[in-house]
Coordinates of C-alpha atoms and ligand atoms in Angstrom, one line a residue:
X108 CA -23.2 14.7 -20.3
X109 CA -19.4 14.3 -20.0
X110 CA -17.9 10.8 -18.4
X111 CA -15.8 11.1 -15.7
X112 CA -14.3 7.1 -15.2
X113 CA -12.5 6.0 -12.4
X114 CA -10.8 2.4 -12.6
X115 CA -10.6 1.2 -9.1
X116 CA -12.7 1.2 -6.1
X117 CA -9.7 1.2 -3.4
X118 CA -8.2 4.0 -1.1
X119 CA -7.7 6.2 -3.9
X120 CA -10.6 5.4 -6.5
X121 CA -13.2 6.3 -3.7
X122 CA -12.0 9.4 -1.9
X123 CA -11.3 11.0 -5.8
X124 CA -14.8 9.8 -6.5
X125 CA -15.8 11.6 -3.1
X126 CA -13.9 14.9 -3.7
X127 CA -14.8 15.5 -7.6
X128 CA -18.6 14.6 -6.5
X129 CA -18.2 17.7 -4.3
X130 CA -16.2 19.4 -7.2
X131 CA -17.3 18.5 -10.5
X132 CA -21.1 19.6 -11.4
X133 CA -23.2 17.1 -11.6
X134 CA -25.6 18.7 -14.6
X135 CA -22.2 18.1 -17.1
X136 CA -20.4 15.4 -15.5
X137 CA -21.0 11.9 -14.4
X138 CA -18.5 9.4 -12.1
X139 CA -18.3 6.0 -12.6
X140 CA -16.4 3.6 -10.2
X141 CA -15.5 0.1 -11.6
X142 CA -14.0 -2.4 -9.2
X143 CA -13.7 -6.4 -9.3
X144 CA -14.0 -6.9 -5.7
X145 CA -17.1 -5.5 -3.6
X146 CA -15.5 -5.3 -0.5
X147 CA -13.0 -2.5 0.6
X148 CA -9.8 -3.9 3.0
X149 CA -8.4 -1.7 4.8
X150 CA -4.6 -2.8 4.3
X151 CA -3.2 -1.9 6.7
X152 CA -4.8 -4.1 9.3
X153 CA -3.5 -6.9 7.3
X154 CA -0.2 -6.4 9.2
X155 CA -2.3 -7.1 13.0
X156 CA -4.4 -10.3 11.7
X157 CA -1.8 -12.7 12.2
X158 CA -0.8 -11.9 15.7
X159 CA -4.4 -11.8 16.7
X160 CA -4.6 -7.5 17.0
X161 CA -7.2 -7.3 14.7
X162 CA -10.0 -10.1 13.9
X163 CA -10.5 -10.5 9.6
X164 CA -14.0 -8.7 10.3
X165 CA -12.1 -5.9 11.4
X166 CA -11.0 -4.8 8.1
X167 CA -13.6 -5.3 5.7
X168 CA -16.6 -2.9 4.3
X169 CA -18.5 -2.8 1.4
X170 CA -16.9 -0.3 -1.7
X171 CA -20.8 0.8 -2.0
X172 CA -21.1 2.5 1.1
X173 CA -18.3 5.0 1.0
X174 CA -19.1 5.9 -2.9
X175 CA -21.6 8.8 -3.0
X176 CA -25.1 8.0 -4.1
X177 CA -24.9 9.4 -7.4
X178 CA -22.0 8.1 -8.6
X179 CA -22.4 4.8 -10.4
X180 CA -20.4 1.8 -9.5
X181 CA -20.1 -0.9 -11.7
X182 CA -18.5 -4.4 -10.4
X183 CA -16.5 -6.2 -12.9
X184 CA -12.7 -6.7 -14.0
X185 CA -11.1 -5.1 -16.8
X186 CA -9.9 -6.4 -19.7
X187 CA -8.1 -3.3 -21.0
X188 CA -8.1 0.7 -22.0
X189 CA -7.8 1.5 -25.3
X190 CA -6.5 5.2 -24.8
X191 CA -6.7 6.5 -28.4
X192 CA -10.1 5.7 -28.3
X193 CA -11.1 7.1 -25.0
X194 CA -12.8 3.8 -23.9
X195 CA -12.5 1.2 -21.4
X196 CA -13.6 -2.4 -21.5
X197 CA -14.8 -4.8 -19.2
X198 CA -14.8 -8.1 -18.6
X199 CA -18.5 -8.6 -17.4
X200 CA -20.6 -9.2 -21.0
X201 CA -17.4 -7.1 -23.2
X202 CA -19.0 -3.7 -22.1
X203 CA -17.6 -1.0 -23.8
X204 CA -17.4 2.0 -21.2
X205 CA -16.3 5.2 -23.2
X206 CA -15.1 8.3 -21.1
X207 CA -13.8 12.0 -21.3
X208 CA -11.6 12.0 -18.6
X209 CA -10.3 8.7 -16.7
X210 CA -8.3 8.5 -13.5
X211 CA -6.5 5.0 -12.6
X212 CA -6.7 3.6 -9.2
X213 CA -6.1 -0.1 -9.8
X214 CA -2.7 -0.4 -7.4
X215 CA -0.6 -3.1 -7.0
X216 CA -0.6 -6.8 -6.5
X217 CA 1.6 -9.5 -5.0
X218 CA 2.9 -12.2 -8.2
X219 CA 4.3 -15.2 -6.0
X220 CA 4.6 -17.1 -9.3
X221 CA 7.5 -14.3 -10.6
X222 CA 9.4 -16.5 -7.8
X223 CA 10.2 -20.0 -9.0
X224 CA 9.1 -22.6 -7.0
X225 CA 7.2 -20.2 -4.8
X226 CA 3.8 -22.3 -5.7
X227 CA 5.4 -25.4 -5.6
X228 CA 3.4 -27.3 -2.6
X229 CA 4.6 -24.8 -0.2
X230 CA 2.1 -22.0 -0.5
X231 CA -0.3 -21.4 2.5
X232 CA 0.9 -24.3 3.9
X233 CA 4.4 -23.1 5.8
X234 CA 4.7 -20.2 2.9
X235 CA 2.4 -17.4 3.3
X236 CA 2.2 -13.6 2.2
X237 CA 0.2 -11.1 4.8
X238 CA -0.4 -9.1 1.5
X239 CA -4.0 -10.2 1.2
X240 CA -7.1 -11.2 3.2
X241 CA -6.5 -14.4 2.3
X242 CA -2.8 -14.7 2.7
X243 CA -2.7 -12.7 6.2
X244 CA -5.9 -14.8 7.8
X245 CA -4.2 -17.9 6.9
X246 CA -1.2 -16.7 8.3
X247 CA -3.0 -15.8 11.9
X248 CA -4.1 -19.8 11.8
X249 CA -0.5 -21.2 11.3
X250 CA 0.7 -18.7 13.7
X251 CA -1.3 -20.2 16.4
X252 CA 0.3 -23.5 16.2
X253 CA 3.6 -22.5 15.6
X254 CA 5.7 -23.1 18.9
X255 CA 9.5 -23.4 17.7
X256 CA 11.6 -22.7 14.6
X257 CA 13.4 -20.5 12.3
X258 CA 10.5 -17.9 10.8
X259 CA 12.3 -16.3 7.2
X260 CA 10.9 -13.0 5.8
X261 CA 11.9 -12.3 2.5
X262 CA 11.3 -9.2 0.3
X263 CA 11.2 -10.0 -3.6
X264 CA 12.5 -7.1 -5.1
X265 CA 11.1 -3.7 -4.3
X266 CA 9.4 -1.6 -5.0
X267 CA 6.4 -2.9 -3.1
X268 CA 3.7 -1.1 -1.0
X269 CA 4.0 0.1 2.5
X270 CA 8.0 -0.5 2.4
X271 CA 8.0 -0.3 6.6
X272 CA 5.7 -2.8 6.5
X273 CA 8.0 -5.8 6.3
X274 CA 9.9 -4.1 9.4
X275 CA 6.5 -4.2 11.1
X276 CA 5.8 -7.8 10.4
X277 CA 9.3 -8.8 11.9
X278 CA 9.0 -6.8 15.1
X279 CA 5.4 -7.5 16.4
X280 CA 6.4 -10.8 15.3
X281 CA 9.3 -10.6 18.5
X282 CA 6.7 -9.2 20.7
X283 CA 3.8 -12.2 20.0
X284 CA 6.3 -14.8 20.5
X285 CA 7.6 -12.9 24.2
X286 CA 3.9 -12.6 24.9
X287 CA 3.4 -16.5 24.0
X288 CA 6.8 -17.3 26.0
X289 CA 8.5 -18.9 23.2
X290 CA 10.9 -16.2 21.9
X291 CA 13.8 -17.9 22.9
X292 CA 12.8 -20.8 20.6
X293 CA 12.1 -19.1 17.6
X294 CA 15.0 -17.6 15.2
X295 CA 13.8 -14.3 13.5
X296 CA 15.8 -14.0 9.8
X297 CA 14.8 -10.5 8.0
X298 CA 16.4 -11.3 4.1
X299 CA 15.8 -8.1 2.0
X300 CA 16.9 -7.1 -1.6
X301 CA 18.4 -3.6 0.6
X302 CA 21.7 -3.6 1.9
X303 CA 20.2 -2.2 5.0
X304 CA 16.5 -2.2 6.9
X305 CA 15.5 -0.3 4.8
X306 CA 15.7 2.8 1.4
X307 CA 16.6 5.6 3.3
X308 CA 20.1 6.1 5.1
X309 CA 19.3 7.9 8.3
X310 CA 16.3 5.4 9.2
X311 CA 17.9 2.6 7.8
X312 CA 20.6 2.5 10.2
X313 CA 17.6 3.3 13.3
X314 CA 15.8 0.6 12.2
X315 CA 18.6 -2.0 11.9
X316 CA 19.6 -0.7 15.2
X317 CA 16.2 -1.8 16.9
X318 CA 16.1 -5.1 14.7
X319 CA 19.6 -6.3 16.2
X320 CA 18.6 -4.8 19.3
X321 CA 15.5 -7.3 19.5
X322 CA 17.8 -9.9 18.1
X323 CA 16.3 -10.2 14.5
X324 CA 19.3 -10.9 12.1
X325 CA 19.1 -9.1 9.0
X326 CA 20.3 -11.0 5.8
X327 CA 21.1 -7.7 3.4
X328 CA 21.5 -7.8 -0.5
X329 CA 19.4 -11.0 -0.6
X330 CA 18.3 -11.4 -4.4
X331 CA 16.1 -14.0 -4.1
X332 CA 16.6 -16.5 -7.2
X333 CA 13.8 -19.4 -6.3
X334 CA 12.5 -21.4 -3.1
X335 CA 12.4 -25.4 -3.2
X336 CA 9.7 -25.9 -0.8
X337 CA 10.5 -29.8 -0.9
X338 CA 13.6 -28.9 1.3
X339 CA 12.2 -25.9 2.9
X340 CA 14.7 -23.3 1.3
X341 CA 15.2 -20.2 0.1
X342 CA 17.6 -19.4 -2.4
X343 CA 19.5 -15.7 -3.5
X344 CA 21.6 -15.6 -7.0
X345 CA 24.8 -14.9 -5.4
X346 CA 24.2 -18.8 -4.1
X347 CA 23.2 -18.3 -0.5
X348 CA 21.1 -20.8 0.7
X349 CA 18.5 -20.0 3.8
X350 CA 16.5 -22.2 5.7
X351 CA 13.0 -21.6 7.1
X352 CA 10.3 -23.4 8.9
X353 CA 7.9 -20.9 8.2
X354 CA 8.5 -18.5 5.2
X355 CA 6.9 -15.4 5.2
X356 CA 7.0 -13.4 1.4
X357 CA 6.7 -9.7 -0.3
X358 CA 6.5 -11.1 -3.5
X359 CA 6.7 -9.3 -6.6
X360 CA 4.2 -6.5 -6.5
X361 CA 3.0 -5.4 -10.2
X362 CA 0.3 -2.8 -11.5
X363 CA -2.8 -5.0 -12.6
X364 CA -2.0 -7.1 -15.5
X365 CA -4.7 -5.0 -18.0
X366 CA -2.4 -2.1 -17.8
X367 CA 0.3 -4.3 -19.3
X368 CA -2.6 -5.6 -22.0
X369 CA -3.4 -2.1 -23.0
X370 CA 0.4 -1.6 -23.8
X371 CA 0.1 1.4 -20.8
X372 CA 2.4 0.2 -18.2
X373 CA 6.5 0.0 -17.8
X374 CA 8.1 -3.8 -17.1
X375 CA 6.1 -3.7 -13.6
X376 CA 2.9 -2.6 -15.0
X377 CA 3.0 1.1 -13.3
X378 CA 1.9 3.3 -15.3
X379 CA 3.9 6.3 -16.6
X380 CA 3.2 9.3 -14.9
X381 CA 4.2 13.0 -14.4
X382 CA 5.9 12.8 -10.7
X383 CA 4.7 16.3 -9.6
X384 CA 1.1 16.4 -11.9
X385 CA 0.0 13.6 -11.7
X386 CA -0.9 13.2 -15.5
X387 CA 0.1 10.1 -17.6
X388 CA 2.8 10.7 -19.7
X389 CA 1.7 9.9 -22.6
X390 CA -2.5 10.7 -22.3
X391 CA -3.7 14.2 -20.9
X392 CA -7.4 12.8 -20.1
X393 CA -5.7 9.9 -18.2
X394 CA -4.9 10.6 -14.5
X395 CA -3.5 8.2 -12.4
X396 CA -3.5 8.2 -8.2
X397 CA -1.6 5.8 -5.6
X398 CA 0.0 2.8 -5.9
X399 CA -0.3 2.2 -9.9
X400 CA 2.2 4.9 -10.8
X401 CA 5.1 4.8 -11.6
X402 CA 6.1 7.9 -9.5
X403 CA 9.1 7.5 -7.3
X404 CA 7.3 7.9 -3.8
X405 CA 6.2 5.3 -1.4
X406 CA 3.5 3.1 -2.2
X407 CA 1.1 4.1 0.9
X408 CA -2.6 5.1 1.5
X409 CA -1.2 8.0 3.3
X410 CA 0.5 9.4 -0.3
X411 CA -2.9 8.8 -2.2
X412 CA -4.1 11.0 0.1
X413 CA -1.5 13.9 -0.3
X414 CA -2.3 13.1 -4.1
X415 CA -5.1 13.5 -4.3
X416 CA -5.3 17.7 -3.7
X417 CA -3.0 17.8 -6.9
X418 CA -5.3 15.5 -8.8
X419 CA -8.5 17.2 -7.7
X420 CA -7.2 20.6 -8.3
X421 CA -5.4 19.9 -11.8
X422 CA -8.4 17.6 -13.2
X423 CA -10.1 20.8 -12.7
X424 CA -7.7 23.0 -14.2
X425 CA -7.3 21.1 -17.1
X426 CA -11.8 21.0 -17.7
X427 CA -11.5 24.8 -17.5
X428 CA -8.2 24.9 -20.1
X429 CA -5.8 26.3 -17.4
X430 CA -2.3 25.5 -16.6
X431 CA -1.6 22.2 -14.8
X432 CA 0.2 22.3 -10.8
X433 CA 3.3 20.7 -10.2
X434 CA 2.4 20.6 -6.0
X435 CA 2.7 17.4 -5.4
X436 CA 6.1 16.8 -3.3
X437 CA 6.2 12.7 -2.6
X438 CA 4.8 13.6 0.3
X439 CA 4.9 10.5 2.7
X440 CA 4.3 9.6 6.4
X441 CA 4.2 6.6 7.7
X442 CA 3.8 5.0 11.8
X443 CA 5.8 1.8 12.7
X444 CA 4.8 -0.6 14.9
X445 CA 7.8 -1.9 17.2
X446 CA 5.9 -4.5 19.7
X447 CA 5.3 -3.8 23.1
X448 CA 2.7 -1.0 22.6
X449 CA 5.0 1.5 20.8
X450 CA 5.4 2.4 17.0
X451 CA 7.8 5.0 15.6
X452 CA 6.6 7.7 13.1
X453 CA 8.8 9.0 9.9
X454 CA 7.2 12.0 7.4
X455 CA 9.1 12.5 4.3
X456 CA 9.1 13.7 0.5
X457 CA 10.7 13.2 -3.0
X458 CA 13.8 15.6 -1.7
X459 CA 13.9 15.1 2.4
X460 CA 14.6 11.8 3.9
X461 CA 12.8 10.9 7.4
X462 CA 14.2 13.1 9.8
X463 CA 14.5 12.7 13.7
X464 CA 12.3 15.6 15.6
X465 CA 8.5 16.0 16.1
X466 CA 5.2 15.8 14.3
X467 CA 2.6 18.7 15.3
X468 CA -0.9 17.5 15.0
X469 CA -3.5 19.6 16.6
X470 CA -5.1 17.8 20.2
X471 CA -4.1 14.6 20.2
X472 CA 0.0 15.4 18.5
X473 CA 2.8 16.3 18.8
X474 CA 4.3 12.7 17.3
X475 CA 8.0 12.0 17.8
X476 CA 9.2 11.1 14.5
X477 CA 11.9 8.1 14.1
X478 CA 11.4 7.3 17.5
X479 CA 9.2 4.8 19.6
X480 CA 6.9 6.2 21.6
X481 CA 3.4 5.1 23.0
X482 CA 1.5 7.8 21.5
X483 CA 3.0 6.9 18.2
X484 CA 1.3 3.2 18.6
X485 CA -2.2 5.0 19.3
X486 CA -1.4 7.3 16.3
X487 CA -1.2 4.2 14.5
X488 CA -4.5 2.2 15.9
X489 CA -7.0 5.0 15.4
X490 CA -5.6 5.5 11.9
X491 CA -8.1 2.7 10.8
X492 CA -10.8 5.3 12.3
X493 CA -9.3 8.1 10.2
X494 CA -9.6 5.9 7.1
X495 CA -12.8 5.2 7.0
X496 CA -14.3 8.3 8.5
X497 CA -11.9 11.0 6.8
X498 CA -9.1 9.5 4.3
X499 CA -11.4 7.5 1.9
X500 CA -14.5 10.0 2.0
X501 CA -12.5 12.4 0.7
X502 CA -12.8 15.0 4.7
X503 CA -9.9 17.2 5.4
X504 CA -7.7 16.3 7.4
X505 CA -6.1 18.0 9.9
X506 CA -2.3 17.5 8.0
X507 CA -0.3 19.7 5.6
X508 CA -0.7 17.9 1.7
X509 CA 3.1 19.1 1.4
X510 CA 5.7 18.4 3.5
X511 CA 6.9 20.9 6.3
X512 CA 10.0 20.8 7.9
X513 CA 8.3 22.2 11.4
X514 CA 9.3 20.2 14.0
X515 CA 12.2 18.6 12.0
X516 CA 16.1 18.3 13.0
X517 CA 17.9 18.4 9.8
Ligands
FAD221 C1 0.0 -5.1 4.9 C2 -0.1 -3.7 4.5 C3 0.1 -2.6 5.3 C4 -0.1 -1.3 4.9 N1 0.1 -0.3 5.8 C5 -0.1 1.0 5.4 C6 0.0 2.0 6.4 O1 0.3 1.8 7.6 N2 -0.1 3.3 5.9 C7 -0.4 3.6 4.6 O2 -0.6 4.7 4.3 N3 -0.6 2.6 3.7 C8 -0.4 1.3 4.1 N4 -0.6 0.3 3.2 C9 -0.7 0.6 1.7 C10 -2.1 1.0 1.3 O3 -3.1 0.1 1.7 C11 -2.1 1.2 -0.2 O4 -0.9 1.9 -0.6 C12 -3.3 1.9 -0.7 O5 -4.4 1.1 -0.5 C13 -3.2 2.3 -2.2 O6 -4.4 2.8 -2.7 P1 -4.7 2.5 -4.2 O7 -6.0 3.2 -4.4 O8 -3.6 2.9 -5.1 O9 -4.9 0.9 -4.4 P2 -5.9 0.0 -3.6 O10 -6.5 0.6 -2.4 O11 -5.2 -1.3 -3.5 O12 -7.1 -0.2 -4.6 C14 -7.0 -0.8 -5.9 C15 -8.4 -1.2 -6.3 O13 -8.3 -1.6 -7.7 C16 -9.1 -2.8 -7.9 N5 -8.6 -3.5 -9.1 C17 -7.3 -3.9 -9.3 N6 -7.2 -4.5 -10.5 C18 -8.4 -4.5 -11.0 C19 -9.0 -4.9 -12.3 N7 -8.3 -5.7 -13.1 N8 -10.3 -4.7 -12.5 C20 -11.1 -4.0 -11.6 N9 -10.6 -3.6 -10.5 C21 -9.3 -3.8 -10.2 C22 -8.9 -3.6 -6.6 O14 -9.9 -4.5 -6.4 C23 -8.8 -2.4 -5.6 O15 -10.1 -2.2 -5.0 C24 -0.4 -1.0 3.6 C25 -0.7 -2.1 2.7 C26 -0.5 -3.4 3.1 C27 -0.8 -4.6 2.2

């Protein structure tokens, strides 16, 4: 019996443990899941908690119930790979998990403490992150007696996950404080490491165009060198000075920290991996799926989910001895929220940049892409059902895996 070991119960560790269940046969190969946390978030509702969209209970399941029955999942962290030995091990009693093939789904992490003085008094107290469940649901309860003030959103450094997401934050931040009639007493400052709203030129200057028009002021090229939480400020290395009332942070996001033990990772603790295979660089039997690559494309559930018809189709390859795939394209899509019931949609890959035009999706599409619209918004709120029905139990979707310029205007 052959060991097929997947680090990581999230989006990506649990629908590549439900496809290769389906693909791999059970009389040679056994899956193992190991994750440090029981319960699955669905990240992306992290983004509605604080304005009261979404309750905490509405993002959290147990991992358990979307693994398969026969795959075995083991809850523990992990102290490290040793990848010339083919073994992993854990942190719960030093157990020693050796393995034929292993696929890394750990993702990423926020590190406030790469920011100095991030920790210093101010954190969850009038400095929050909506990164995790317990940033984001102590943000919704500061939120709620906030009624006045200057509200500073910074991004560390990128990359980070979701990159749209920080946009997001800042505009159904303008539509809660309309809805609680206090707009006009709150400033909204967007300070980002970017010199724009955001990577890509034709929807950076869209997006900065619907930021200024809801009177969010963008602080661009913000490097941000520490925060002194005793005076309430947030500091960038070319010496500008910014001050908040309430700070809300990206920090630093980094690969887990046993990637970086196990000598695997770059300065970020991504690991190393072949943009288009998907295969570490430097290990053939090592995989590695979503946000803990190093690959250059966005940092989304949506991308695991193209990835993860490359990865099932070239793990296979590779146990009968044929040639790898090089299919995957970076591709990317991604709805925005704006406020006021309406979201924008942008669908891109390692070579094409979010274009203006339309999305076809059988029924309930056509989207319009890098523009609001109201269908966009519902795209966006039943993607939570689509995630837990479809995405992470591995179901086809009804999406191409590789971008398609149908419906695009170059
Ligand atoms: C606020 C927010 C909004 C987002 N919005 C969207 C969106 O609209 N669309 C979209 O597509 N994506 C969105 N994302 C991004 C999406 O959630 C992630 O990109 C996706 O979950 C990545 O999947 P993953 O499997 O790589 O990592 P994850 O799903 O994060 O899973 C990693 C797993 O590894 C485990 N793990 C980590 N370290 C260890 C360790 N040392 N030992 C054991 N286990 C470990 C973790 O517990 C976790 O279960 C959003 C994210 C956030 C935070």
């Amino acid at each position: 019996m052959k060991t097929f070991l997947i680090l990581g119960g999230g989006t990506g560790g649990t629908l590549m443990a439900n496809k290769l269940a389906k693909r791999l046969d059970a009389h040679d190969w056994k899956i193992v899941v190991v994750d440090k946390d029981e319960t699955h978030y669905y990240q992306p509702g992290f983004l509605f908690i604080p304005f009261g969209i979404y309750k905490p209970e509405d993002v959290v399941k147990q991992k358990r119930a979307f693994l398969p029955s026969n795959v075995e999942f083991i809850v523990s962290d992990i102290e490290k790979i040793e990848p010339a030995e083919n073994r992993v091990v854990l942190k719960k009693d030093d157990r020693v998990l050796n393995y034929d093939t292993l696929l890394i789904a750990t993702g990423t992490d926020i590190h406030p403490e790469e920011i100095e003085g991030m920790l210093d008094g101010g954190w969850h107290q009038n400095i929050f992150d909506f990164y995790t469940y317990a940033g984001t649901t102590a943000l919704s309860q500061f939120l709620k007696k906030f009624n006045s003030g200057r509200l500073v959103f910074n991004v560390a450094e990128m990359p980070i996950k979701c990159p749209v997401a920080p946009l997001e934050f800042m505009m159904l931040a303008d539509d809660y404080f309309v809805r609680r009639g206090i707009r006009s007493k709150v400033e909204l400052v967007y300070a980002t490491p970017l010199s724009g709203a955001f990577t890509k030129p034709r929807s950076s200057e869209a997006l900065g165009g619907m930021l200024d028009k809801k009177g969010i002021h963008i602080e661009p090229d913000f490097a941000v060198s520490g925060v002194d939480s005793a005076r309430n400020v947030i500091s960038s290395y070319d010496g500008r000075e910014l001050n908040y009332d309430l700070l809300v942070t990206i920090p630093t996001n980094m690969g887990a920290d046993f990637i970086g033990r196990s000598g695997m990772g770059d300065d970020l603790n991504f690991v190393p991996t072949n943009k288009h295979t998907l295969q570490a660089d430097k290990w053939p039997n090592i995989w590695v799926i979503g946000d803990a690559a190093n690959v250059p494309a966005s940092k989304a559930g949506a991308v695991a989910h193209f990835e993860s018809d490359t990865l099932t189709e070239n793990i296979l390859h590779q146990i009968k001895g044929e040639p790898l795939e090089e299919t995957f394209d970076g591709h990317a899509n991604c709805y925005i929220e704006s406020g006021h019931g309406k979201a924008l949609l942008i669908d891109f890959n390692y070579d094409t940049e979010p274009l203006p035009g339309t999305y076809p999706l059988p029924v309930i599409g056509p989207f319009s892409l890098l523009k609001e619209s109201v269908i966009n918004h519902w795209g966006k709120l039943a993607f939570r059902w689509m995630y837990w029905n479809l995405i992470v139990k591995g179901r086809p979707m009804p999406v191409s895996t590789q971008m398609t310029m149908v419906g695009k205007r170059p």
